[in-house]
């Protein structure tokens, strides 16, 4: 549909001075945005609805099932791809019947790119569905094998399937090796193996059936035994290096796909609303990127409260030692160090970008204010990283440690032991930086009252986060974590709520969105109330999604979970 076809004409006859009738033409202008364009709206509404279901509801569940190595992940990936394909179909039909009201927009290109990325992941997932768990676990290296309790019955079944491996072993893992030589020799002999096999055959047959159960489920899921056998041969014939590359791609997509989806939804809103055009793109990008960082920071904070990243000590718990976690996981820095690094990175890069929207023009007082905020982030992030550095802490304690260097009679006193607060990180500087940012933005001068109120809203929410994090540190200081399990301080729920809602309002505080609000007679409380409702719903949905992941993990490895619960 071209531009001329989208205009309408109303003809009305009038009388001229000569008495002959003439026709006056009234032209209706072409709508400037897709939002105000009412033609073919069912197609764009169907596109929005299907994409919302696919990206907001189906995709997070698919990612969690994939992370849990559940075979149900493939079914959810197919469901997501189908919804996404139908959404693309309706979007393509709508684009073909409407004029291009946002030329060279990123949303169209990004949508097709994501589609091919997800399709490649589904193809790899299809191969994984037809591959035994051992090959998948081996492709993850030591991180997957760091702590994997194995029962004696499972070892017996393995030895009966592979008797040649028994001859190469000196004793079983539960044998102490003292006074059991005769039993060990008897077990290694062919007669001993036959005797043990006669005793354990019924139990081993049950284990063999359990071993092949996932493959029968995968075969039923595919609906074709021939296709399953073909893909199984392909996956087993694939070299380990190629399989490792495919596994890396699959896991990388799992990690990044939700963030990419957030960008796709955001660019879709920008295209649909017709905002961030011309020089306003810099203001829009600044608010979208910064607000998006705080939004995902809030989701990460809620994930930490729910127990994610406990292997790194991020879930307000004691970091597990080597043997429970891998050596690579032990090298991951603390959560406060990562927060400080992000603050430092933002300050060190954004100090050169604050004048980008007015390049070549004179610097204003507002530009200098923004640069000062960037310098505050640079210095605050650097200070936070120094506080989290173990080397810096040892240097600060050097003058005290030399008192105990001679190993005198007082060297074994408890007073020389590290304080209990050393077991967890208590670094308030990232929260302090965000507190100051919130105070600055809540009183920052804006071009209109609506813009000032919107900035004040997310500024005060960031202040609320800082106060909630301060309560967390007080609780942690009074009662340091003593368990590997997450402690779940209640103040972190408030902190995550403030960050998520504050990040969304931050995004909405750009110039174009505020101008659109004013043109439609919407006040600042409209944004605030809608954001509060969506934030509460999003947090509830996040808990449900992570609970689905826990269900999938328990369903996949019940023996492993039982062994973990029986640990002393």
Coordinates of C-alpha atoms in Angstrom, one line a residue, residues 7-561:
X7 CA -5.1 9.3 1.9
X8 CA -8.8 9.9 1.7
X9 CA -10.6 12.7 -0.1
X10 CA -13.9 14.3 0.8
X11 CA -15.6 16.1 -2.2
X12 CA -18.3 18.7 -1.6
X13 CA -19.9 20.8 -4.4
X14 CA -19.9 24.6 -4.1
X15 CA -21.1 27.4 -6.4
X16 CA -18.7 29.7 -8.1
X17 CA -19.2 33.3 -9.1
X18 CA -20.2 32.2 -12.6
X19 CA -22.8 29.9 -11.2
X20 CA -21.0 26.7 -12.2
X21 CA -20.4 24.2 -9.4
X22 CA -16.9 23.4 -8.3
X23 CA -15.5 20.7 -6.1
X24 CA -13.3 21.4 -3.0
X25 CA -11.0 18.7 -1.9
X26 CA -10.2 18.0 1.8
X27 CA -7.1 15.8 2.3
X28 CA -6.6 13.7 5.4
X29 CA -2.9 13.5 6.2
X30 CA -1.1 10.2 6.4
X31 CA -0.7 8.9 10.0
X32 CA 2.9 9.5 11.1
X33 CA 3.2 6.4 13.3
X34 CA 1.9 2.8 13.3
X35 CA 0.2 3.5 16.6
X36 CA -2.1 6.1 15.1
X37 CA -2.6 4.2 11.8
X38 CA -5.9 2.3 12.2
X39 CA -5.9 0.4 8.9
X40 CA -5.3 -3.3 9.1
X41 CA -4.9 -3.1 12.9
X42 CA -6.0 -6.8 13.5
X43 CA -2.8 -7.9 11.8
X44 CA -0.5 -5.8 14.0
X45 CA -2.6 -6.7 17.1
X46 CA -2.2 -10.4 16.3
X47 CA 1.5 -9.9 15.8
X48 CA 1.8 -8.2 19.2
X49 CA -0.3 -10.8 21.0
X50 CA 1.6 -13.8 19.6
X51 CA 5.0 -12.3 20.2
X52 CA 4.0 -11.4 23.8
X53 CA 2.9 -15.0 24.5
X54 CA 6.0 -16.4 22.8
X55 CA 8.7 -14.1 24.3
X56 CA 7.2 -13.4 27.7
X57 CA 5.6 -16.7 28.6
X58 CA 6.9 -19.6 26.5
X59 CA 10.6 -18.6 26.0
X60 CA 11.5 -18.2 29.7
X61 CA 10.1 -21.6 30.5
X62 CA 11.9 -23.1 27.5
X63 CA 15.2 -21.6 28.7
X64 CA 14.8 -22.9 32.2
X65 CA 14.0 -26.4 31.0
X66 CA 17.0 -26.2 28.7
X67 CA 19.3 -25.1 31.6
X68 CA 17.9 -28.0 33.6
X69 CA 18.8 -30.4 30.8
X70 CA 15.2 -31.6 30.6
X71 CA 14.0 -33.4 27.5
X72 CA 10.8 -31.3 27.6
X73 CA 12.9 -28.3 26.5
X74 CA 12.7 -29.4 22.9
X75 CA 8.8 -29.3 23.0
X76 CA 8.8 -25.8 24.5
X77 CA 11.3 -24.7 21.9
X78 CA 9.1 -25.9 19.1
X79 CA 6.1 -24.2 20.7
X80 CA 8.0 -20.9 20.9
X81 CA 9.3 -21.2 17.3
X82 CA 5.7 -21.9 16.1
X83 CA 4.3 -18.9 17.9
X84 CA 7.2 -16.7 16.7
X85 CA 6.7 -17.9 13.1
X86 CA 3.0 -17.0 13.1
X87 CA 3.8 -13.7 14.7
X88 CA 6.3 -13.0 11.9
X89 CA 3.6 -14.0 9.4
X90 CA 1.1 -11.5 10.7
X91 CA 3.8 -8.8 10.9
X92 CA 4.9 -9.4 7.3
X93 CA 1.3 -9.2 6.1
X94 CA 0.9 -5.9 8.0
X95 CA 4.1 -4.4 6.6
X96 CA 3.1 -5.3 3.1
X97 CA -0.3 -3.5 3.4
X98 CA 0.9 -0.4 5.2
X99 CA 3.4 2.4 4.3
X100 CA 6.8 2.3 5.8
X101 CA 6.4 4.8 8.6
X102 CA 9.8 4.1 10.3
X103 CA 12.4 3.6 7.6
X104 CA 15.5 1.6 8.4
X105 CA 14.2 0.5 11.8
X106 CA 16.1 -2.1 13.7
X107 CA 13.1 -4.2 14.7
X108 CA 12.5 -5.9 11.4
X109 CA 16.2 -6.9 10.9
X110 CA 16.6 -8.0 14.5
X111 CA 13.4 -10.1 14.4
X112 CA 14.6 -12.1 11.4
X113 CA 18.1 -12.6 12.8
X114 CA 16.7 -13.9 16.1
X115 CA 14.5 -16.3 14.2
X116 CA 17.5 -17.9 12.4
X117 CA 19.5 -18.0 15.7
X118 CA 16.6 -19.8 17.5
X119 CA 16.1 -22.2 14.5
X120 CA 19.8 -23.2 14.7
X121 CA 19.5 -23.8 18.5
X122 CA 16.4 -26.0 17.9
X123 CA 18.4 -28.1 15.4
X124 CA 21.1 -28.6 17.9
X125 CA 18.5 -29.4 20.5
X126 CA 17.1 -32.1 18.2
X127 CA 20.5 -33.7 18.1
X128 CA 20.8 -33.5 21.9
X129 CA 17.4 -35.1 22.3
X130 CA 18.8 -38.2 20.5
X131 CA 22.1 -38.2 22.4
X132 CA 22.9 -40.0 25.7
X133 CA 23.4 -37.8 28.7
X134 CA 27.0 -38.8 29.2
X135 CA 28.1 -37.2 25.9
X136 CA 26.2 -34.0 26.8
X137 CA 27.8 -33.9 30.3
X138 CA 31.3 -34.5 28.9
X139 CA 30.9 -31.5 26.7
X140 CA 30.5 -29.3 29.7
X141 CA 33.8 -30.3 31.2
X142 CA 34.7 -30.1 34.9
X143 CA 31.9 -27.8 35.8
X144 CA 29.3 -30.5 35.3
X145 CA 31.5 -33.1 36.9
X146 CA 32.5 -31.1 40.0
X147 CA 30.1 -32.8 42.3
X148 CA 28.1 -35.8 41.1
X149 CA 27.4 -38.5 43.8
X150 CA 27.1 -42.0 42.4
X151 CA 25.3 -44.8 44.2
X152 CA 26.8 -48.2 44.7
X153 CA 24.0 -49.9 42.8
X154 CA 24.7 -47.7 39.8
X155 CA 28.4 -48.7 39.9
X156 CA 27.4 -52.4 40.1
X157 CA 25.2 -52.1 37.1
X158 CA 28.0 -50.3 35.2
X159 CA 30.5 -53.1 36.1
X160 CA 28.1 -55.8 34.9
X161 CA 27.7 -54.0 31.6
X162 CA 31.4 -53.4 31.2
X163 CA 33.2 -56.3 33.0
X164 CA 36.5 -55.4 31.4
X165 CA 36.6 -52.2 33.5
X166 CA 36.5 -54.2 36.7
X167 CA 39.8 -55.9 36.0
X168 CA 41.6 -52.6 35.8
X169 CA 40.3 -51.5 39.2
X170 CA 42.1 -52.4 42.5
X171 CA 39.0 -52.0 44.7
X172 CA 35.6 -50.4 44.8
X173 CA 35.3 -46.8 46.1
X174 CA 33.8 -48.0 49.4
X175 CA 36.6 -50.5 50.1
X176 CA 39.2 -49.2 52.5
X177 CA 41.9 -51.6 51.2
X178 CA 42.8 -53.0 54.7
X179 CA 42.3 -56.7 55.1
X180 CA 40.0 -57.2 52.1
X181 CA 42.5 -58.6 49.5
X182 CA 40.7 -61.9 49.3
X183 CA 37.3 -60.3 48.7
X184 CA 38.8 -58.0 46.1
X185 CA 40.5 -60.9 44.3
X186 CA 37.3 -62.9 44.4
X187 CA 35.3 -60.0 42.9
X188 CA 37.9 -59.5 40.2
X189 CA 37.8 -63.2 39.1
X190 CA 35.4 -64.4 36.4
X191 CA 33.6 -66.7 38.9
X192 CA 33.1 -63.8 41.2
X193 CA 31.7 -61.7 38.5
X194 CA 29.2 -64.4 37.5
X195 CA 28.2 -64.9 41.1
X196 CA 27.7 -61.2 41.6
X197 CA 25.8 -61.0 38.3
X198 CA 23.4 -63.8 39.3
X199 CA 22.7 -61.9 42.6
X200 CA 22.2 -58.5 41.0
X201 CA 20.5 -59.4 37.7
X202 CA 16.9 -58.4 38.6
X203 CA 18.1 -55.0 40.0
X204 CA 20.4 -54.4 37.0
X205 CA 17.6 -55.1 34.6
X206 CA 15.5 -52.5 36.3
X207 CA 18.4 -50.1 36.0
X208 CA 18.8 -51.0 32.3
X209 CA 15.2 -50.2 31.7
X210 CA 15.7 -46.9 33.5
X211 CA 18.7 -46.2 31.3
X212 CA 16.8 -46.6 28.1
X213 CA 13.6 -44.8 29.4
X214 CA 14.8 -41.4 28.3
X215 CA 15.4 -42.7 24.8
X216 CA 12.0 -44.2 24.6
X217 CA 10.5 -40.8 25.7
X218 CA 12.6 -39.0 23.1
X219 CA 11.5 -41.4 20.4
X220 CA 7.8 -40.9 21.4
X221 CA 8.4 -37.1 21.4
X222 CA 9.8 -37.2 17.8
X223 CA 7.0 -39.6 16.7
X224 CA 9.3 -41.5 14.4
X225 CA 11.6 -44.3 15.3
X226 CA 13.5 -44.0 12.0
X227 CA 14.2 -40.3 12.5
X228 CA 15.3 -41.0 16.0
X229 CA 17.8 -43.7 15.0
X230 CA 19.1 -41.5 12.1
X231 CA 19.7 -38.5 14.4
X232 CA 21.2 -40.7 17.0
X233 CA 23.7 -42.1 14.6
X234 CA 24.6 -38.6 13.4
X235 CA 25.1 -37.3 17.0
X236 CA 27.2 -40.3 18.0
X237 CA 29.4 -40.1 14.9
X238 CA 30.0 -36.4 15.4
X239 CA 33.6 -35.6 16.6
X240 CA 33.9 -34.4 20.2
X241 CA 35.3 -31.0 19.1
X242 CA 32.4 -30.3 16.8
X243 CA 30.0 -31.4 19.6
X244 CA 31.7 -29.0 22.0
X245 CA 31.3 -26.1 19.5
X246 CA 27.6 -26.9 19.1
X247 CA 27.1 -27.2 22.9
X248 CA 28.8 -23.9 23.4
X249 CA 26.5 -22.2 20.8
X250 CA 23.5 -23.8 22.4
X251 CA 24.4 -22.7 25.9
X252 CA 25.3 -19.2 24.8
X253 CA 21.9 -18.8 23.2
X254 CA 20.3 -19.9 26.4
X255 CA 22.2 -17.2 28.3
X256 CA 21.6 -14.3 25.9
X257 CA 18.3 -15.1 24.3
X258 CA 16.2 -13.4 27.1
X259 CA 18.3 -10.2 26.9
X260 CA 18.0 -10.3 23.0
X261 CA 14.3 -10.8 23.4
X262 CA 14.1 -7.7 25.7
X263 CA 15.9 -5.7 23.0
X264 CA 13.5 -7.0 20.3
X265 CA 10.5 -6.0 22.4
X266 CA 11.9 -2.6 23.1
X267 CA 12.7 -1.9 19.4
X268 CA 9.2 -3.1 18.5
X269 CA 7.7 -0.5 20.9
X270 CA 10.0 2.2 19.5
X271 CA 9.0 1.3 15.9
X272 CA 5.3 1.0 16.7
X273 CA 5.3 4.4 18.6
X274 CA 7.5 6.2 16.0
X275 CA 9.9 7.6 18.6
X276 CA 13.7 8.1 18.8
X277 CA 13.8 9.7 15.3
X278 CA 16.5 12.2 14.3
X279 CA 18.8 13.5 17.0
X280 CA 16.4 12.2 19.7
X281 CA 17.9 8.8 19.1
X282 CA 20.7 9.6 21.5
X283 CA 18.4 10.5 24.3
X284 CA 16.3 7.5 23.6
X285 CA 19.3 5.2 23.5
X286 CA 20.7 6.6 26.8
X287 CA 17.4 6.1 28.7
X288 CA 16.8 2.6 27.1
X289 CA 20.3 1.3 27.8
X290 CA 20.7 2.7 31.3
X291 CA 17.1 1.8 32.3
X292 CA 17.5 -1.6 30.8
X293 CA 20.6 -2.2 32.9
X294 CA 18.8 -1.4 36.1
X295 CA 15.8 -3.5 35.0
X296 CA 18.0 -6.6 34.5
X297 CA 19.9 -5.7 37.7
X298 CA 16.6 -6.0 39.5
X299 CA 15.9 -9.4 37.9
X300 CA 19.4 -10.5 38.9
X301 CA 18.8 -9.3 42.5
X302 CA 15.6 -11.3 42.7
X303 CA 17.3 -14.3 41.2
X304 CA 20.0 -14.1 43.9
X305 CA 17.3 -14.0 46.6
X306 CA 15.7 -17.1 45.1
X307 CA 19.0 -19.0 45.3
X308 CA 20.5 -18.6 41.8
X309 CA 24.3 -18.4 41.6
X310 CA 24.7 -20.0 45.1
X311 CA 27.7 -21.8 43.7
X312 CA 29.4 -18.4 43.5
X313 CA 28.3 -17.3 46.9
X314 CA 26.0 -14.7 45.4
X315 CA 22.8 -16.0 47.1
X316 CA 23.7 -14.5 50.4
X317 CA 25.3 -17.8 51.4
X318 CA 28.7 -19.2 52.2
X319 CA 30.6 -20.0 48.9
X320 CA 31.0 -23.8 48.7
X321 CA 34.6 -25.1 48.6
X322 CA 36.4 -27.0 45.9
X323 CA 34.8 -30.5 45.5
X324 CA 31.3 -29.2 45.7
X325 CA 31.9 -26.6 43.0
X326 CA 34.6 -26.6 40.2
X327 CA 37.8 -24.6 40.2
X328 CA 36.5 -22.3 37.5
X329 CA 33.5 -21.5 39.7
X330 CA 35.7 -20.6 42.6
X331 CA 37.5 -18.0 40.4
X332 CA 34.3 -16.0 39.9
X333 CA 34.4 -12.8 41.8
X334 CA 31.8 -11.7 44.4
X335 CA 28.5 -10.1 43.3
X336 CA 29.6 -6.8 44.8
X337 CA 32.8 -6.8 42.7
X338 CA 30.7 -7.4 39.6
X339 CA 28.4 -4.5 40.6
X340 CA 31.3 -2.2 41.2
X341 CA 32.9 -3.2 37.9
X342 CA 29.7 -2.4 35.9
X343 CA 29.5 1.0 37.7
X344 CA 33.2 1.6 36.9
X345 CA 32.7 0.6 33.2
X346 CA 29.7 2.8 32.9
X347 CA 31.5 5.8 34.3
X348 CA 34.7 5.3 32.3
X349 CA 32.8 5.1 29.0
X350 CA 29.9 7.4 29.4
X351 CA 32.0 10.4 30.4
X352 CA 32.8 10.7 26.7
X353 CA 29.2 10.3 25.5
X354 CA 27.3 12.9 27.5
X355 CA 27.7 15.6 24.9
X356 CA 27.1 13.3 21.9
X357 CA 23.5 14.6 21.2
X358 CA 24.8 18.2 21.0
X359 CA 28.1 17.5 19.3
X360 CA 29.8 20.8 18.2
X361 CA 27.6 23.0 20.3
X362 CA 28.5 24.8 23.5
X363 CA 28.5 22.8 26.8
X364 CA 25.7 23.6 29.1
X365 CA 25.4 23.3 32.9
X366 CA 23.2 20.1 32.4
X367 CA 26.0 18.5 30.3
X368 CA 28.5 19.2 33.1
X369 CA 26.1 17.7 35.6
X370 CA 25.9 14.5 33.6
X371 CA 29.7 14.3 33.2
X372 CA 30.0 14.7 37.0
X373 CA 27.7 11.8 37.5
X374 CA 29.9 9.7 35.1
X375 CA 33.0 10.7 37.1
X376 CA 31.2 9.7 40.3
X377 CA 30.4 6.3 38.8
X378 CA 34.0 5.9 37.7
X379 CA 35.5 6.7 41.1
X380 CA 32.8 4.8 43.0
X381 CA 33.2 1.7 40.9
X382 CA 36.9 1.7 41.3
X383 CA 36.6 2.1 45.0
X384 CA 34.2 -0.8 45.2
X385 CA 36.5 -3.1 43.3
X386 CA 39.4 -2.2 45.6
X387 CA 37.3 -3.0 48.6
X388 CA 36.4 -6.5 47.1
X389 CA 40.0 -7.3 46.2
X390 CA 41.6 -10.0 48.5
X391 CA 45.1 -8.7 47.6
X392 CA 44.1 -5.2 48.9
X393 CA 42.7 -6.7 52.0
X394 CA 45.9 -8.7 52.7
X395 CA 47.9 -5.5 52.2
X396 CA 45.7 -3.6 54.6
X397 CA 46.2 -6.4 57.2
X398 CA 50.0 -6.7 56.6
X399 CA 50.9 -4.4 59.5
X400 CA 48.8 -6.6 61.9
X401 CA 49.8 -9.9 60.4
X402 CA 53.5 -9.3 61.2
X403 CA 52.7 -9.3 64.9
X404 CA 51.8 -13.0 64.6
X405 CA 54.6 -13.8 62.1
X406 CA 57.0 -15.2 64.7
X407 CA 54.6 -18.0 65.8
X408 CA 54.7 -17.2 69.5
X409 CA 52.5 -18.6 72.2
X410 CA 49.6 -16.4 71.2
X411 CA 49.6 -17.5 67.6
X412 CA 46.9 -20.1 68.1
X413 CA 44.4 -17.9 69.9
X414 CA 41.0 -17.4 68.3
X415 CA 41.6 -13.7 68.3
X416 CA 43.9 -14.2 65.3
X417 CA 41.2 -16.0 63.3
X418 CA 39.5 -14.1 60.5
X419 CA 36.3 -12.4 61.6
X420 CA 33.1 -14.1 60.7
X421 CA 32.1 -11.2 58.5
X422 CA 34.9 -12.2 56.1
X423 CA 32.7 -15.1 55.0
X424 CA 30.5 -12.8 53.0
X425 CA 30.9 -9.5 51.1
X426 CA 29.5 -6.4 52.7
X427 CA 30.3 -3.6 50.3
X428 CA 27.8 -0.7 50.5
X429 CA 29.5 1.5 47.9
X430 CA 27.5 0.3 44.8
X431 CA 24.3 1.0 46.8
X432 CA 25.6 4.4 47.8
X433 CA 26.3 5.3 44.2
X434 CA 22.8 4.3 43.2
X435 CA 21.4 6.2 46.2
X436 CA 23.2 9.4 45.1
X437 CA 22.1 8.9 41.5
X438 CA 18.5 8.6 42.7
X439 CA 18.7 11.8 44.7
X440 CA 20.3 13.7 41.9
X441 CA 17.7 12.6 39.3
X442 CA 14.7 13.2 41.6
X443 CA 15.7 16.9 41.8
X444 CA 17.1 17.2 38.2
X445 CA 15.6 20.1 36.2
X446 CA 13.6 19.0 33.2
X447 CA 11.8 20.8 30.3
X448 CA 8.3 20.1 31.7
X449 CA 6.4 19.2 34.9
X450 CA 5.5 15.7 33.6
X451 CA 9.2 15.0 32.8
X452 CA 10.3 16.2 36.2
X453 CA 7.8 14.0 38.0
X454 CA 8.7 10.9 36.0
X455 CA 12.4 11.4 36.7
X456 CA 11.6 11.9 40.4
X457 CA 9.7 8.6 40.4
X458 CA 12.5 6.4 39.3
X459 CA 15.0 8.5 41.3
X460 CA 13.1 7.8 44.5
X461 CA 12.8 4.1 43.6
X462 CA 16.6 3.9 43.3
X463 CA 16.8 5.5 46.8
X464 CA 14.4 2.8 48.0
X465 CA 16.7 0.1 46.6
X466 CA 19.8 1.6 48.4
X467 CA 17.9 1.7 51.7
X468 CA 16.7 -1.9 51.3
X469 CA 20.3 -3.0 50.5
X470 CA 21.5 -1.2 53.6
X471 CA 19.1 -3.3 55.6
X472 CA 20.4 -6.4 54.0
X473 CA 24.0 -5.5 55.0
X474 CA 22.9 -4.8 58.6
X475 CA 21.2 -8.2 58.8
X476 CA 24.3 -9.8 57.3
X477 CA 26.7 -8.1 59.6
X478 CA 24.6 -9.0 62.7
X479 CA 24.2 -12.7 61.6
X480 CA 26.7 -13.7 58.9
X481 CA 25.7 -16.6 56.6
X482 CA 26.9 -19.9 57.9
X483 CA 25.3 -22.3 55.3
X484 CA 25.8 -23.2 51.7
X485 CA 22.1 -22.7 51.2
X486 CA 20.7 -19.2 50.3
X487 CA 19.7 -17.2 53.3
X488 CA 17.1 -15.1 51.5
X489 CA 17.0 -11.8 53.4
X490 CA 13.5 -10.3 53.0
X491 CA 14.9 -6.8 52.3
X492 CA 16.2 -8.0 48.9
X493 CA 12.7 -8.5 47.6
X494 CA 12.1 -4.8 48.1
X495 CA 15.4 -4.0 46.6
X496 CA 14.6 -6.0 43.4
X497 CA 11.2 -4.5 43.2
X498 CA 12.6 -1.0 43.3
X499 CA 15.2 -1.7 40.7
X500 CA 12.8 -3.4 38.2
X501 CA 10.2 -0.7 38.4
X502 CA 12.8 2.1 38.5
X503 CA 14.5 0.7 35.4
X504 CA 11.2 0.6 33.5
X505 CA 10.2 4.2 34.5
X506 CA 13.8 5.2 33.6
X507 CA 13.2 3.9 30.1
X508 CA 9.9 5.7 29.8
X509 CA 11.4 9.1 30.9
X510 CA 12.9 9.8 27.5
X511 CA 11.9 13.0 25.7
X512 CA 9.8 11.4 23.0
X513 CA 7.8 9.2 25.4
X514 CA 7.1 12.2 27.7
X515 CA 6.0 14.3 24.7
X516 CA 3.6 11.5 23.6
X517 CA 2.2 11.4 27.2
X518 CA 1.6 15.1 27.2
X519 CA 0.0 15.0 23.7
X520 CA -2.5 12.4 24.9
X521 CA -3.2 14.2 28.2
X522 CA -1.5 11.5 30.4
X523 CA 0.1 12.5 33.7
X524 CA 3.1 11.1 35.4
X525 CA 1.0 8.8 37.7
X526 CA -0.2 6.8 34.6
X527 CA 3.3 5.6 34.0
X528 CA 3.9 4.9 37.7
X529 CA 0.7 2.9 38.4
X530 CA 1.1 0.8 35.2
X531 CA 4.7 0.1 36.0
X532 CA 4.0 -1.0 39.5
X533 CA 1.4 -3.5 38.3
X534 CA 3.6 -5.0 35.7
X535 CA 6.6 -5.2 38.1
X536 CA 4.6 -7.2 40.6
X537 CA 3.3 -9.5 37.9
X538 CA 6.8 -10.0 36.5
X539 CA 8.3 -10.9 39.8
X540 CA 5.6 -13.5 40.4
X541 CA 6.2 -14.9 36.9
X542 CA 9.9 -15.1 37.6
X543 CA 9.4 -17.2 40.7
X544 CA 7.1 -19.5 38.8
X545 CA 9.6 -19.9 36.0
X546 CA 12.5 -20.7 38.4
X547 CA 10.2 -23.1 40.2
X548 CA 9.6 -24.9 36.9
X549 CA 13.4 -25.2 36.6
X550 CA 13.7 -26.8 40.1
X551 CA 10.9 -29.2 39.2
X552 CA 12.7 -30.2 36.0
X553 CA 16.0 -30.8 37.8
X554 CA 14.3 -33.0 40.4
X555 CA 12.4 -34.9 37.8
X556 CA 15.6 -35.6 35.8
X557 CA 17.9 -36.7 38.6
X558 CA 16.0 -38.0 41.6
X559 CA 18.8 -40.2 42.8
X560 CA 21.3 -37.3 42.6
X561 CA 18.9 -35.1 44.7

